[in-house]
Coordinates of C-alpha atoms and ligand atoms in Angstrom, one line a residue:
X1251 CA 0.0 0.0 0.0
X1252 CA 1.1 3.5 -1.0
X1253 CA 1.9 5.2 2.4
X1254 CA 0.1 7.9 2.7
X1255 CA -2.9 5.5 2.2
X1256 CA -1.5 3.1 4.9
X1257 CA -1.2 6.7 6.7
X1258 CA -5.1 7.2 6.1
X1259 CA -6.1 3.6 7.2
X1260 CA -4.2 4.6 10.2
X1261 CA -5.5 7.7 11.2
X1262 CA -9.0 5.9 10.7
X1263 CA -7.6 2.8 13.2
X1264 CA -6.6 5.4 15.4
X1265 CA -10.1 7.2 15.5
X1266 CA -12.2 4.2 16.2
X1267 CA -9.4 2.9 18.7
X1268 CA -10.2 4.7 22.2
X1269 CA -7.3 2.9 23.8
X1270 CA -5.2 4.9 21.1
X1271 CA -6.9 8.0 22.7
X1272 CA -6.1 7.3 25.9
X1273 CA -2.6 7.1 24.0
X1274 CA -2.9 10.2 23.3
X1275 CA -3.9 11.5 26.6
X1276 CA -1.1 9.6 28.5
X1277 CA 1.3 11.3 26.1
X1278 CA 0.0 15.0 26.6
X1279 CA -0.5 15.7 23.6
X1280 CA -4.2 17.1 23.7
X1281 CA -7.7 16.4 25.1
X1282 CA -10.3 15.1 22.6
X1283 CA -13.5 16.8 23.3
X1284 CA -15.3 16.2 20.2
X1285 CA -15.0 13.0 18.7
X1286 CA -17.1 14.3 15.7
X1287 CA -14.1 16.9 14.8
X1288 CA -11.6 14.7 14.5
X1289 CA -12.5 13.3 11.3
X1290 CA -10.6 16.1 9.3
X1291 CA -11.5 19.7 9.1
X1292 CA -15.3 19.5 7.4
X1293 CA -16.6 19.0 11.0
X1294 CA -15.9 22.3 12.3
X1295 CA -15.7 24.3 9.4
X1296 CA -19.3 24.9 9.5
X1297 CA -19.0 26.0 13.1
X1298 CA -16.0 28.6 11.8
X1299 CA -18.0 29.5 8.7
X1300 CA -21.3 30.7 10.9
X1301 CA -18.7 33.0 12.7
X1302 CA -16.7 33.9 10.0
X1303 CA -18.8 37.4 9.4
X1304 CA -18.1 38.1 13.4
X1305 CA -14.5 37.8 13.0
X1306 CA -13.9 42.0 11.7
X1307 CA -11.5 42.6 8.5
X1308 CA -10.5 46.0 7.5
X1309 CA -9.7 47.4 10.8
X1310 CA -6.4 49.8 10.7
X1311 CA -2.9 47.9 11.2
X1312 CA -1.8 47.8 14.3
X1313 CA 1.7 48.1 14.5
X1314 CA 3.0 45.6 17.3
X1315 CA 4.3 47.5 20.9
X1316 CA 7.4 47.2 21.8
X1317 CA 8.9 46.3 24.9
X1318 CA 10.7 48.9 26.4
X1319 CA 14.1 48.2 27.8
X1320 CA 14.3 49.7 31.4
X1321 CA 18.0 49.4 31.7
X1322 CA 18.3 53.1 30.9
X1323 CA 21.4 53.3 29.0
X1324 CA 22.5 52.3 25.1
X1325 CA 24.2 48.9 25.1
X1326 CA 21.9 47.2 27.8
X1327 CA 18.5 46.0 26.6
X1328 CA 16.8 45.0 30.2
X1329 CA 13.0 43.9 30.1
X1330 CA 10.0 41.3 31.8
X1331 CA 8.2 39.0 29.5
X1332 CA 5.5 37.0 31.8
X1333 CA 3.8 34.5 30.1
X1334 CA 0.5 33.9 31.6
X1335 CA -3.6 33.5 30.6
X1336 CA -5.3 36.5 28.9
X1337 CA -8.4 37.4 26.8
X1338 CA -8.2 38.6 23.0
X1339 CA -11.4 40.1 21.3
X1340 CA -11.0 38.1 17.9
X1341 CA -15.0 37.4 17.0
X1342 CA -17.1 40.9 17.0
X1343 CA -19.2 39.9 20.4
X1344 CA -17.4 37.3 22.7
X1345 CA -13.5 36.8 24.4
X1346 CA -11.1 34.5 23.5
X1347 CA -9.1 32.8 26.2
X1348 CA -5.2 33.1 24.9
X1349 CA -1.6 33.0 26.0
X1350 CA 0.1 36.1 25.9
X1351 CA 3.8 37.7 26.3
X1352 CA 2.7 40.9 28.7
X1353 CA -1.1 40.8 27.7
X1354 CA -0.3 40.9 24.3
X1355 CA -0.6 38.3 21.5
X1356 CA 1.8 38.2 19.2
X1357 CA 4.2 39.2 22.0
X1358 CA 5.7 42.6 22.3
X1359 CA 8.1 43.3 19.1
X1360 CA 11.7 43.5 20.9
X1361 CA 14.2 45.5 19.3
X1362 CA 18.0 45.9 20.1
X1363 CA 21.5 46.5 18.2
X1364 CA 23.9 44.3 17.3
X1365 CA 26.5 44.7 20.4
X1366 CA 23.8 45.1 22.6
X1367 CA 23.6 42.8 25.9
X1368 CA 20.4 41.7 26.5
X1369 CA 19.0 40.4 30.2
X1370 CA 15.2 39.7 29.8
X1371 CA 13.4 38.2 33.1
X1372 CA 10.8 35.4 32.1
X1373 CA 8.2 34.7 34.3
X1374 CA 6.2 31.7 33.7
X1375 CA 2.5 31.9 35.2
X1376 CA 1.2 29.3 32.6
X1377 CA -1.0 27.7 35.5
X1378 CA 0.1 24.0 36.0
X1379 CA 2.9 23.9 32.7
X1380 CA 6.1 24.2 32.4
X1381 CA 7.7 26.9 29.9
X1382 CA 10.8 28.4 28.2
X1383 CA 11.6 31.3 26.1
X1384 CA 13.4 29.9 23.3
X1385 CA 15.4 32.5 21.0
X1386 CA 14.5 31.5 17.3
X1387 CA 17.4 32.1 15.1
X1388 CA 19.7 33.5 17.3
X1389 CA 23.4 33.4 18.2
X1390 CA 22.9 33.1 21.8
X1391 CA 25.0 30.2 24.4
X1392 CA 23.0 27.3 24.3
X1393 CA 22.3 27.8 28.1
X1394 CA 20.5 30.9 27.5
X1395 CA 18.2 29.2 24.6
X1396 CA 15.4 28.4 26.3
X1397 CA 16.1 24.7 25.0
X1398 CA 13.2 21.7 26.7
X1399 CA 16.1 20.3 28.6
X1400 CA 15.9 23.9 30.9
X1401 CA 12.8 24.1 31.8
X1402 CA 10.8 27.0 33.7
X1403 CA 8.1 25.8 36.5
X1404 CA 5.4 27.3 36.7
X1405 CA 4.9 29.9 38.9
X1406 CA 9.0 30.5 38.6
X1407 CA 10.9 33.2 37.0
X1408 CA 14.5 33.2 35.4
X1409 CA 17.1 35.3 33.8
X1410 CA 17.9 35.3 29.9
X1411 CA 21.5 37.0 29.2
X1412 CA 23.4 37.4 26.3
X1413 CA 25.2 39.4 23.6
X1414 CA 23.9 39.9 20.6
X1415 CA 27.4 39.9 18.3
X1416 CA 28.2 42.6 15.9
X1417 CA 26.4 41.0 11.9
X1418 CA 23.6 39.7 13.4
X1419 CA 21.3 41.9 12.6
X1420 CA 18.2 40.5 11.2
X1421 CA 14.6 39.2 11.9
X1422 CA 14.2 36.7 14.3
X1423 CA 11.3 35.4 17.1
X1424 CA 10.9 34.2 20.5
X1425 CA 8.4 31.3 21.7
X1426 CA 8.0 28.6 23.9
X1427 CA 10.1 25.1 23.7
X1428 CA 8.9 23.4 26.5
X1429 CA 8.8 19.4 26.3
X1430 CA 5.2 18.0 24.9
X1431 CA 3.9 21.6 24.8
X1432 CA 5.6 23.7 22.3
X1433 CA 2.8 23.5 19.7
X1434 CA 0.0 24.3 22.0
X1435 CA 1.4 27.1 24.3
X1436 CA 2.4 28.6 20.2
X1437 CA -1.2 28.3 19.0
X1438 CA -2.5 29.5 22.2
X1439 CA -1.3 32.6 21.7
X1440 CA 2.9 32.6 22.8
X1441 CA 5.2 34.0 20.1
X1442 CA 6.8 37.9 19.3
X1443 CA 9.2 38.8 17.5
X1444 CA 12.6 40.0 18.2
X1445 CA 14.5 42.6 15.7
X1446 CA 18.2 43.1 15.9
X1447 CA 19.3 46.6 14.5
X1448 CA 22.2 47.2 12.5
X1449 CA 24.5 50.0 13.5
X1450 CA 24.7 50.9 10.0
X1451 CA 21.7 50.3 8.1
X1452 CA 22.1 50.4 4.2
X1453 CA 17.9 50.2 4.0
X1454 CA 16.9 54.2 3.7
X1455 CA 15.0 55.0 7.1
X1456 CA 11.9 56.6 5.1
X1457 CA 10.8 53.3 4.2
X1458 CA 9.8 52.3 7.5
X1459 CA 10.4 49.2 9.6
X1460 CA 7.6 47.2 10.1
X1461 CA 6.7 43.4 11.4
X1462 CA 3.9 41.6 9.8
X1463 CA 3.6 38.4 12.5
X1464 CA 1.4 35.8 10.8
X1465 CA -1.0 33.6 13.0
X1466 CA -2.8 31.2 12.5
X1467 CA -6.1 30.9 14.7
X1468 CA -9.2 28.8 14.9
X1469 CA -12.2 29.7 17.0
X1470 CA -14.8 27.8 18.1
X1471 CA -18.5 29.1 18.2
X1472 CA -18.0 30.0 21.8
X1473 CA -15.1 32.0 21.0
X1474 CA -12.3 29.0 22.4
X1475 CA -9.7 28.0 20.9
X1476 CA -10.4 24.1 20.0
X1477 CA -7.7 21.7 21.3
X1478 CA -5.7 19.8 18.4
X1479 CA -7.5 16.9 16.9
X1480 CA -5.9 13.7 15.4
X1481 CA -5.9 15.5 12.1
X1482 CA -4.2 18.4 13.4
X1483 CA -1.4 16.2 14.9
X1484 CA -0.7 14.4 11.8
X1485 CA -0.9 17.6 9.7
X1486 CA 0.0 20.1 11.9
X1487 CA -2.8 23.0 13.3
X1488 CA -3.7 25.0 10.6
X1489 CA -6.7 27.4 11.7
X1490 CA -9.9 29.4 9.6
X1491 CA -8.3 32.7 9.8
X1492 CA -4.6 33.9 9.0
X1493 CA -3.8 36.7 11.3
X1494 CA -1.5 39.7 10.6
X1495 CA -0.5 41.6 14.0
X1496 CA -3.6 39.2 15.6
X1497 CA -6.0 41.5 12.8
X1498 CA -7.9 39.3 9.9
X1499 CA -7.0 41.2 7.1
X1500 CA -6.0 44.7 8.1
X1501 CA -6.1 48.2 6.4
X1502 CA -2.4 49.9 5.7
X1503 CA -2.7 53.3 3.9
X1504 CA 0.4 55.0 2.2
X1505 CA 0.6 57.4 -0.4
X1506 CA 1.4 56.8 -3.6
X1507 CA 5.2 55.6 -4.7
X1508 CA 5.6 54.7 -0.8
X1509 CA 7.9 52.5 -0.7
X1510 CA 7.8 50.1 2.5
X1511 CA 9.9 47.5 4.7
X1512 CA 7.8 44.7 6.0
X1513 CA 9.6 41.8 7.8
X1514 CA 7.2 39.1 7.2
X1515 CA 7.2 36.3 9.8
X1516 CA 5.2 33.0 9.6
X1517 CA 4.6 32.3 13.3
X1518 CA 1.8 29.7 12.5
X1519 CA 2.2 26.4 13.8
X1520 CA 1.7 24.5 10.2
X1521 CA 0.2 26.7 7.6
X1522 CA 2.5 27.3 4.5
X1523 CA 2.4 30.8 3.2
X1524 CA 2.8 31.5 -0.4
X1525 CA 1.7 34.8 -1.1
X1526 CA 1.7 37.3 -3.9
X1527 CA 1.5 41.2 -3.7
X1528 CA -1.1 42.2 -6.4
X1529 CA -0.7 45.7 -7.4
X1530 CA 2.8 46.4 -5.7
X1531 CA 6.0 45.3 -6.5
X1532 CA 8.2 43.2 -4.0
X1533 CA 11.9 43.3 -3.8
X1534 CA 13.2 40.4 -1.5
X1535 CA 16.3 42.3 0.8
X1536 CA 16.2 40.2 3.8
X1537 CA 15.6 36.4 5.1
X1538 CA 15.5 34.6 8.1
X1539 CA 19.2 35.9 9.4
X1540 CA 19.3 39.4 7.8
X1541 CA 19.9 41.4 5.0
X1542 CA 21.1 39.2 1.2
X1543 CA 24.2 40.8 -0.4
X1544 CA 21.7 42.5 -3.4
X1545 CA 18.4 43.1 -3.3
X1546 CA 16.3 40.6 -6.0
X1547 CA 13.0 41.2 -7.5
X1548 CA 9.6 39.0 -6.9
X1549 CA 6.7 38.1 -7.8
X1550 CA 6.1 35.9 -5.4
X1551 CA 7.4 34.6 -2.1
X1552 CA 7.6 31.3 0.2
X1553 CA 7.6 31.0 4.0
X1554 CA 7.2 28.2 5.4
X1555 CA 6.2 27.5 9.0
X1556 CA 9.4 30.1 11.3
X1557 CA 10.4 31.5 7.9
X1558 CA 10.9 34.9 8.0
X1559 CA 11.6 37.3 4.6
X1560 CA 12.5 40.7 4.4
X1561 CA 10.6 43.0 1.6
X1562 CA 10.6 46.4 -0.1
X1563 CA 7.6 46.5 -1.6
X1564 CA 6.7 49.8 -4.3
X1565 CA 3.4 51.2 -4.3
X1566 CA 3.2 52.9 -7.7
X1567 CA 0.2 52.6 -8.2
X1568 CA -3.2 54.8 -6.5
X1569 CA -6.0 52.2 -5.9
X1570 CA -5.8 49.3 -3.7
X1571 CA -2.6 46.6 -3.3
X1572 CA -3.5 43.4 -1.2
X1573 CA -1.5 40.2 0.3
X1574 CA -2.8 37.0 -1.1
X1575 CA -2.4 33.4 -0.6
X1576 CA -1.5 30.9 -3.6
X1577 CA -2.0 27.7 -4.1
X1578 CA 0.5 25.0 -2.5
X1579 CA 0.2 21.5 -2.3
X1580 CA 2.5 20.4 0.9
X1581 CA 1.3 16.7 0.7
X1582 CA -1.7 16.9 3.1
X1583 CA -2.6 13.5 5.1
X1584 CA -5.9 12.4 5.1
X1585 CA -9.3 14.3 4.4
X1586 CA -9.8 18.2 5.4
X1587 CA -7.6 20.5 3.2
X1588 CA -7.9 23.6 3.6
X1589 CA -8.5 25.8 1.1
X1590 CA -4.6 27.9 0.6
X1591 CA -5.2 30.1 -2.3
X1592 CA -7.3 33.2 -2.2
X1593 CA -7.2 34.6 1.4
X1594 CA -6.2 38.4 1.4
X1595 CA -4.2 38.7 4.5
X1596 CA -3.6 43.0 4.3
X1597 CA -5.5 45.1 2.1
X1598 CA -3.4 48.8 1.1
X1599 CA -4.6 51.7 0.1
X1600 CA -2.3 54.1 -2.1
X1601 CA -3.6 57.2 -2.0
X1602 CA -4.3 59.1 -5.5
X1603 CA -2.1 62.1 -4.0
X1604 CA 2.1 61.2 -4.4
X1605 CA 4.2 61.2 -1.3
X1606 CA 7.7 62.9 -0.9
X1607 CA 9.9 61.0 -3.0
X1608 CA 11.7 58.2 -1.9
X1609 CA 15.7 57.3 -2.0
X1610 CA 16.2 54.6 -4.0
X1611 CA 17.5 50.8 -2.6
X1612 CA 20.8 50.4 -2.8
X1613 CA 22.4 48.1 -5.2
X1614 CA 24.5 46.0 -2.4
X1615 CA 23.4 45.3 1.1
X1616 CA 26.1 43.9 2.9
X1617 CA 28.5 41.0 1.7
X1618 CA 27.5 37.1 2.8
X1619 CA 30.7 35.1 3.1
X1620 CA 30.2 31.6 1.6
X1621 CA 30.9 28.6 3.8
X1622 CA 33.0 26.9 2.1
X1623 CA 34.3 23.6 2.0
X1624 CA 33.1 21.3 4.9
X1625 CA 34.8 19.2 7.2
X1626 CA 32.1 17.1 8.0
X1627 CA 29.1 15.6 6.1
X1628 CA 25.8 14.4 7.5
X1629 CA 23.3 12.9 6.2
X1630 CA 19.2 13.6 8.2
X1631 CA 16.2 11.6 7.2
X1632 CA 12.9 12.2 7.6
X1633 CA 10.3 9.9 7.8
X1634 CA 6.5 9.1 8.8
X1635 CA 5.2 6.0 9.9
X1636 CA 2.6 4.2 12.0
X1637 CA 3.1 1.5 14.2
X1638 CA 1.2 -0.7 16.8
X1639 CA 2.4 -0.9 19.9
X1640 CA 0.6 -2.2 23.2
X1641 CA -1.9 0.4 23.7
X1642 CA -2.8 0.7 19.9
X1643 CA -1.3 2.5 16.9
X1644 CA 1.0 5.3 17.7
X1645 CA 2.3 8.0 14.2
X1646 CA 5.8 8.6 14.2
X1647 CA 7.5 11.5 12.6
X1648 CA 11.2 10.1 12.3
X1649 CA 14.6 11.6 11.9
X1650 CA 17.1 8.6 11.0
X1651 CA 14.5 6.3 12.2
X1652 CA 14.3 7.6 15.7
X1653 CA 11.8 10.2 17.4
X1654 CA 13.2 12.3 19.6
X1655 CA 14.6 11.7 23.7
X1656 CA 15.7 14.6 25.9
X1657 CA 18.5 12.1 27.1
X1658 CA 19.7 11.3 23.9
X1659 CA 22.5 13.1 21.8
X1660 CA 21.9 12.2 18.3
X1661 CA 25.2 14.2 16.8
X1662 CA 28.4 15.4 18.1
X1663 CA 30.1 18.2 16.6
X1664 CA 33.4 20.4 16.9
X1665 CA 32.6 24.5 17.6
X1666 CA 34.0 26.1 14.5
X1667 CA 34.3 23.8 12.0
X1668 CA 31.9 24.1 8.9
X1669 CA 29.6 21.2 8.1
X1670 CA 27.7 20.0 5.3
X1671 CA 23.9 18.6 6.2
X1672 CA 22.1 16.5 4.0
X1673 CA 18.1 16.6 4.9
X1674 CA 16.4 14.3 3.0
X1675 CA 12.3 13.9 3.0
X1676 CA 10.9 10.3 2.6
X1677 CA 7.7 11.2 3.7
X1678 CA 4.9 12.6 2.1
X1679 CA 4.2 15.4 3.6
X1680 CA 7.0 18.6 3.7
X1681 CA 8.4 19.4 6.7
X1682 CA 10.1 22.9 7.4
X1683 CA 13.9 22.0 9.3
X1684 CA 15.0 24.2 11.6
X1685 CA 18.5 24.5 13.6
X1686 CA 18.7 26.0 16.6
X1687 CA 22.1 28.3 17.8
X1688 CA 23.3 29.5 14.4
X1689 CA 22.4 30.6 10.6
X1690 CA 23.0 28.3 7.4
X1691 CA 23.8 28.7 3.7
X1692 CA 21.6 26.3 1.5
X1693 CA 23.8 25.0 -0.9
X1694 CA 21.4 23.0 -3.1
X1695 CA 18.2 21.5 -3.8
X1696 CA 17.7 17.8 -5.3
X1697 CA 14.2 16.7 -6.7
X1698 CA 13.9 13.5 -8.8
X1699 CA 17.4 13.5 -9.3
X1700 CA 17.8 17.4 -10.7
X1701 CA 19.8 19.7 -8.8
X1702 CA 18.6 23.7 -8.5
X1703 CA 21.2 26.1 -6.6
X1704 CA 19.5 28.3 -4.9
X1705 CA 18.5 31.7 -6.5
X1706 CA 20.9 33.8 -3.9
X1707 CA 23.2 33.1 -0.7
X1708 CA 21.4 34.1 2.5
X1709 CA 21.2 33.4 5.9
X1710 CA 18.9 31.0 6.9
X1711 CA 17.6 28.9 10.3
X1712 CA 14.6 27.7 8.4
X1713 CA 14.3 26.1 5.0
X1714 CA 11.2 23.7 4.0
X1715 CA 12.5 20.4 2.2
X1716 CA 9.7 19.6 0.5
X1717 CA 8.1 15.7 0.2
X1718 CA 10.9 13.8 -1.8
X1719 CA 13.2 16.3 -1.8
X1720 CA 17.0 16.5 -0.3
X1721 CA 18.2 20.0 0.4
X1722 CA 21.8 20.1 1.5
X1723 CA 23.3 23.0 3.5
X1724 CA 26.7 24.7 4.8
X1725 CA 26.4 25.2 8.6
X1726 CA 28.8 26.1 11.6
X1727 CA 28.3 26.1 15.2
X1728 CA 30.6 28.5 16.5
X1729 CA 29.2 28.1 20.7
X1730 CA 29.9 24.9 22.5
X1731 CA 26.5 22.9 24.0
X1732 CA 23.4 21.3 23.0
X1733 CA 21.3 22.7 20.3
X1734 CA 17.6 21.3 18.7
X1735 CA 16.8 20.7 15.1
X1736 CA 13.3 19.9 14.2
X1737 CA 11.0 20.3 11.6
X1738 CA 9.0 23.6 12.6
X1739 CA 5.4 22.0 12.0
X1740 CA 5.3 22.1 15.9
X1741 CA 3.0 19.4 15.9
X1742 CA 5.7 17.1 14.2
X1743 CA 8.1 18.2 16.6
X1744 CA 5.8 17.1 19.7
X1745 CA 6.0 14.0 18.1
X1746 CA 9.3 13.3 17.9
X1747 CA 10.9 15.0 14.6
X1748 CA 13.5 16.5 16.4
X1749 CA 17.0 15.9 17.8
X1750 CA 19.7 17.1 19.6
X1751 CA 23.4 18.1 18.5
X1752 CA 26.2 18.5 20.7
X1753 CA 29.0 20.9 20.1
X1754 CA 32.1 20.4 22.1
X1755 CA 34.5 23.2 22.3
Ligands
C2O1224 CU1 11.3 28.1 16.6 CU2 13.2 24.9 18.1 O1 12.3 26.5 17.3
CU1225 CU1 14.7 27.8 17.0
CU1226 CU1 7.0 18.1 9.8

């Protein structure tokens, strides 16, 4: 049998099994309410549609607050994050239970400079959970990363310091990694985003800077946020309504040839973003770890799940320029897909009246070093499979045949020396790897035995390997410890598509 219809049979197995459930339950991975839902998406879809119309579009952007450093001097950035229970006001009439960073979901938008330390206090008052703040994308020890083996209590505070190093500048996030409850303590509402400043910025100021943090939420008709269903495990959580800023499609007025930075971030826990600006042009200048060496024109852009990209987009034209979605088939499992293309995620209005005139881009950025020739080659592979074991059948998302154990080191490596990793998809679904502690250089893509360079060198922590596909990239540690990879459907990663690498000094 073809596996993703073995995959299917199992899911079904699964459903009808309620010693599986209690699988389920026993493993922490979510409470099944509603039986009825878990068959794939169609159940509650009606329930979402009927509140679709309360859910508000077209309210004005909100730009995300930032958290204000209270160390009082350049050089220091000193702050609280307290991650605890709040309300949000998603639906027109009725409160939405959430996580928050502060109150606030997405989390307060941090900024500091490269050279800055940073000491930020988390407090954890997640009732009854464990938590972590976990650095996404940045160079930080790998005692300060928030990593599941350093976990906060609940109820307990601690100290995250470091330095952020002088060419780090670029767009990176914070979140929860705690064991077992990373993807749910994300959907509930727990992720920001974190901007380090260059000292010297080759982007002209009047452009802006601005963060569009995309969420992915699902409301029930009470205004809760359901708990993941079987389908959601398998395929990772993907909601009814993209959010931009925690706003359904939200109103951004410039004038006419504006020309704007947006750091686009996909902080949803599965859904795959590939979007299109229709009437603006988009220039890609950044990715995941900062500025490329030349800016490159597009027509359309990628990001999967913890990708972030950095645009210029031109509005030339008066009249309205919106976000969409496009079509992308990321091998889904089973029955429920939703719909991808067609969903405007920020509506713009250029106003008929032109603006003051804009500096033009410049024609280099800053210069990206390659690699070079590795000392080291490994070889990662990713695979999905079912399997019965005494309480029923159990899905496994696999790297090198093994799902993930807190007490296990799965690769040993040398600080400083550059390494070449080989990901390689077997399964049929993509799956977005992710590194923790530094930034990486994809080298190459092979599909059906063609090989595609990529379009330009950038710094990445992120890069989907789609289903049947090998990406291999350059990467070097440069801080001794123990540092995650996992695919960034966070769903997958609960269930054991992750590992640990040691680097010894
Ligand atoms: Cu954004 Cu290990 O994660
Ligand atoms: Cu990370
Ligand atoms: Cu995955």
């Amino acid at each position: 049998m073809h596996r993703r219809g073995f995959l299917a049979a199992g899911l079904a197995t699964v459903l009808s099994g309620s010693r599986a459930l209690a699988q389920m339950k026993m493993d922490g991975m979510s409470d099944m309410d509603s039986m009825s839902d878990m068959g794939g998406h169609a159940g509650h879809d009606m329930g979402a549609m009927a509140l679709d119309a309360a859910v508000p579009e077209g309210a004005a952007l909100r730009e995300l607050p930032t958290l204000a450093s209270e160390a009082g001097r350049p050089g220091l950035f000193k702050a609280k994050l307290t991650a605890a229970p709040a309300t949000a006001r998603f639906a027109a009439d009725r409160d939405t239970p959430i996580l928050a960073y502060n109150g606030t979901s997405p989390g307060p938008l941090i900024e500091a400079y490269e050279g800055d330390r940073v000491e930020i206090t988390f407090a954890n008052r997640i009732e009854g959970e464990q938590s972590t703040i976990h650095w996404h994308g940045m160079p930080v020890p790998a005692d300060q990363d928030g990593n599941p083996m350093d976990p906060v209590a609940a109820g307990a505070d601690r100290v995250y310091g470091f330095e952020l190093p002088e060419g780090s500048a670029g767009s990176y996030w914070y979140h929860p990694h705690p064991h077992g409850r990373t993807a749910e303590q994300v959907y509930r509402g727990l992720a920001g985003a974190f901007v380090v400043k260059a000292k010297a910025d080759p982007v002209p100021a009047a452009y802006g800077d601005t963060v569009l943090m995309f969420t992915d939420l699902r409301l029930a008709a009470d205004g809760s946020m359901p708990d993941n269903t079987m389908n959601d495990l398998m395929n990772g959580r993907v909601g009814d309504h993209v959010l931009v800023n925690g706003q359904k499609n939200p109103r951004l007025t410039v004038a006419m040839g504006a020309k704007r930075r947006l750091r686009l971030y996909n902080a949803t826990n599965a859904r795959f973003l590939r979007l299109a600006f229709e009437g603006a042009a988009m220039t890609i200048i950044g990715t995941d770890g900062g500025l490329l060496g030349k800016p490159v024109a597009a027509n359309e852009i990628m990001l999967s799940p913890a990708e972030r990209i950095e645009l210029v987009v031109a509005f030339d034209r008066a009249g309205t320029a919106t976000l969409t979605t496009l079509d992308y088939d990321r091998g889904w499992m089973g029955p429920g897909r939703p719909a991808d293309a067609g969903l405007t995620l920020l509506t713009v209005d250029v106003s008929k009246t032109p603006g003051e005139a804009m500096p033009p881009l410049p024609e280099r950025l800053r210069p990206i070093a390659p690699l070079g020739q590795p000392a080291v080659s490994r070889r990662l592979v990713f695979t999905e499979t079912m399997a019965m074991n005494a309480t029923g059948m159990e899905m496994g998302f696999l790297i090198n045949g093994k799902a993930f154990d807190m007490e296990r080191v799965d690769i040993v490596a040398r600080a400083g020396e550059t390494e070449l990793w080989e990901i390689v998809n077997q399964a049929d679904m993509d799956h977005p790897f992710h590194l923790h502690g530094t930034q990486f250089q994809v080298v190459e893509r092979e599909r059906d035995g063609k090989v595609a360079k990529p379009p330009y060198l950038a710094w990445k922590d992120t890069v989907n390997v789609a289903r049947s596909e090998t990406v291999r990239l350059l990467l070097r540690q440069e801080r001794p410890g123990q540092r995650m990879y996992h695919c960034h459907i966070l769903e997958h990663e609960q269930l054991g598509m992750m590992g640990i690498l040691d680097v010894e000094a």
